[in-house]
mmCIF file of C-alpha atoms in Angstrom:
data_model
loop_
_atom_site.group_PDB
_atom_site.id
_atom_site.type_symbol
_atom_site.label_atom_id
_atom_site.label_comp_id
_atom_site.label_asym_id
_atom_site.label_seq_id
_atom_site.Cartn_x
_atom_site.Cartn_y
_atom_site.Cartn_z
ATOM 1 C CA UNK A 180 91.334 32.141 75.550
ATOM 2 C CA UNK A 181 94.445 31.129 73.474
ATOM 3 C CA UNK A 182 93.623 29.091 70.872
ATOM 4 C CA UNK A 183 95.545 25.810 70.905
ATOM 5 C CA UNK A 184 95.083 22.590 68.936
ATOM 6 C CA UNK A 185 92.299 21.198 71.312
ATOM 7 C CA UNK A 186 90.157 21.884 74.379
ATOM 8 C CA UNK A 187 89.226 20.060 77.707
ATOM 9 C CA UNK A 188 86.368 20.433 79.918
ATOM 10 C CA UNK A 189 84.931 18.659 82.995
ATOM 11 C CA UNK A 190 80.989 18.498 83.077
ATOM 12 C CA UNK A 191 78.165 16.112 83.367
ATOM 13 C CA UNK A 192 76.165 17.786 80.852
ATOM 14 C CA UNK A 193 75.381 21.165 79.971
ATOM 15 C CA UNK A 194 78.736 22.534 79.981
ATOM 16 C CA UNK A 195 80.027 19.650 78.106
ATOM 17 C CA UNK A 196 77.150 20.111 74.966
ATOM 18 C CA UNK A 197 78.087 23.920 75.049
ATOM 19 C CA UNK A 198 81.746 23.389 74.945
ATOM 20 C CA UNK A 199 81.403 20.247 72.158
ATOM 21 C CA UNK A 200 79.254 22.204 69.781
ATOM 22 C CA UNK A 201 81.429 25.237 70.241
ATOM 23 C CA UNK A 202 84.325 23.130 69.479
ATOM 24 C CA UNK A 203 82.797 21.728 66.561
ATOM 25 C CA UNK A 204 81.933 24.922 65.228
ATOM 26 C CA UNK A 205 85.438 26.553 65.665
ATOM 27 C CA UNK A 206 87.008 23.371 63.852
ATOM 28 C CA UNK A 207 88.764 22.646 67.273
ATOM 29 C CA UNK A 208 89.066 18.894 68.920
ATOM 30 C CA UNK A 209 87.108 18.651 72.047
ATOM 31 C CA UNK A 210 87.728 16.258 74.812
ATOM 32 C CA UNK A 211 85.112 16.072 77.781
ATOM 33 C CA UNK A 212 85.824 14.175 80.758
ATOM 34 C CA UNK A 213 82.441 13.336 82.834
ATOM 35 C CA UNK A 214 81.809 11.718 85.666
ATOM 36 C CA UNK A 215 81.132 7.585 85.621
ATOM 37 C CA UNK A 216 77.468 8.969 86.928
ATOM 38 C CA UNK A 217 76.355 11.128 83.828
ATOM 39 C CA UNK A 218 73.291 10.723 82.524
ATOM 40 C CA UNK A 219 73.357 8.803 79.198
ATOM 41 C CA UNK A 220 71.436 11.054 77.324
ATOM 42 C CA UNK A 221 74.096 13.763 78.400
ATOM 43 C CA UNK A 222 76.868 11.438 77.121
ATOM 44 C CA UNK A 223 75.236 10.804 73.897
ATOM 45 C CA UNK A 224 74.490 14.413 73.011
ATOM 46 C CA UNK A 225 78.010 15.485 73.897
ATOM 47 C CA UNK A 226 79.358 12.608 71.701
ATOM 48 C CA UNK A 227 76.843 13.942 68.985
ATOM 49 C CA UNK A 228 78.618 17.120 68.859
ATOM 50 C CA UNK A 229 81.851 15.591 68.051
ATOM 51 C CA UNK A 230 83.350 15.648 71.300
ATOM 52 C CA UNK A 231 85.515 12.808 72.766
ATOM 53 C CA UNK A 232 84.111 11.779 75.860
ATOM 54 C CA UNK A 233 85.767 10.084 78.752
ATOM 55 C CA UNK A 234 84.264 8.760 81.980
ATOM 56 C CA UNK A 235 86.454 9.135 84.850
ATOM 57 C CA UNK A 236 85.349 9.827 88.617
ATOM 58 C CA UNK A 237 82.762 8.767 91.218
ATOM 59 C CA UNK A 238 82.148 12.662 91.667
ATOM 60 C CA UNK A 239 82.557 16.079 90.015
ATOM 61 C CA UNK A 240 85.873 16.846 92.054
ATOM 62 C CA UNK A 241 87.642 13.473 90.936
ATOM 63 C CA UNK A 242 86.425 14.409 87.099
ATOM 64 C CA UNK A 243 87.823 17.858 87.519
ATOM 65 C CA UNK A 244 91.363 16.708 88.604
ATOM 66 C CA UNK A 245 91.702 13.827 85.740
ATOM 67 C CA UNK A 246 90.495 16.622 83.378
ATOM 68 C CA UNK A 247 93.410 18.838 84.642
ATOM 69 C CA UNK A 248 95.924 16.263 84.704
ATOM 70 C CA UNK A 249 94.891 15.539 80.776
ATOM 71 C CA UNK A 250 95.189 18.920 79.825
ATOM 72 C CA UNK A 251 98.677 19.353 81.236
ATOM 73 C CA UNK A 252 99.933 16.151 79.967
ATOM 74 C CA UNK A 253 98.739 16.795 76.501
ATOM 75 C CA UNK A 254 98.843 20.774 76.374
ATOM 76 C CA UNK A 255 95.075 21.262 76.100
ATOM 77 C CA UNK A 256 93.272 24.488 77.108
ATOM 78 C CA UNK A 257 90.886 24.089 79.804
ATOM 79 C CA UNK A 258 87.488 25.304 79.350
ATOM 80 C CA UNK A 259 86.134 25.661 83.276
ATOM 81 C CA UNK A 260 82.489 25.358 83.828
ATOM 82 C CA UNK A 261 82.656 27.920 86.478
ATOM 83 C CA UNK A 262 86.191 29.034 87.616
ATOM 84 C CA UNK A 263 86.973 31.094 84.495
ATOM 85 C CA UNK A 264 86.563 35.011 83.973
ATOM 86 C CA UNK A 265 85.546 34.553 80.464
ATOM 87 C CA UNK A 266 82.804 31.479 80.703
ATOM 88 C CA UNK A 267 81.343 33.541 83.759
ATOM 89 C CA UNK A 268 81.045 37.228 81.264
ATOM 90 C CA UNK A 269 79.499 34.727 78.684
ATOM 91 C CA UNK A 270 76.791 33.577 81.060
ATOM 92 C CA UNK A 271 76.168 37.092 82.541
ATOM 93 C CA UNK A 272 75.277 38.396 79.060
ATOM 94 C CA UNK A 273 73.841 35.545 77.105
ATOM 95 C CA UNK A 274 70.246 36.603 78.360
ATOM 96 C CA UNK A 275 71.125 39.960 76.705
ATOM 97 C CA UNK A 276 72.459 38.714 73.825
ATOM 98 C CA UNK A 277 69.435 36.470 73.079
ATOM 99 C CA UNK A 278 67.132 39.659 73.348
ATOM 100 C CA UNK A 279 69.437 41.388 71.186
ATOM 101 C CA UNK A 280 69.213 38.654 68.480
ATOM 102 C CA UNK A 281 65.473 38.598 68.481
ATOM 103 C CA UNK A 282 64.769 42.318 68.338
ATOM 104 C CA UNK A 283 63.852 42.994 71.915
#
């Protein structure tokens, strides 16, 4: 991933929180676009990690399209929840990394 000033993602919850926390740890601004129906607990957790949360869209497709529009307008790097080879690679190795970290 090219390091830009800020990142953006579309998610209703878990991906949002992961992106928000990672951005916080790396000192990068994060914007998360969530569907208007996103659970309040997920919104608060994402905000708690320092991300800006925008509620937009009645479904994920509307949310994703708005996220892509914002990214283009503002030169943000998109961290896609599933259509990104680096995200998929990370999801594919996380279990092995956890086992390695705990010495198994």
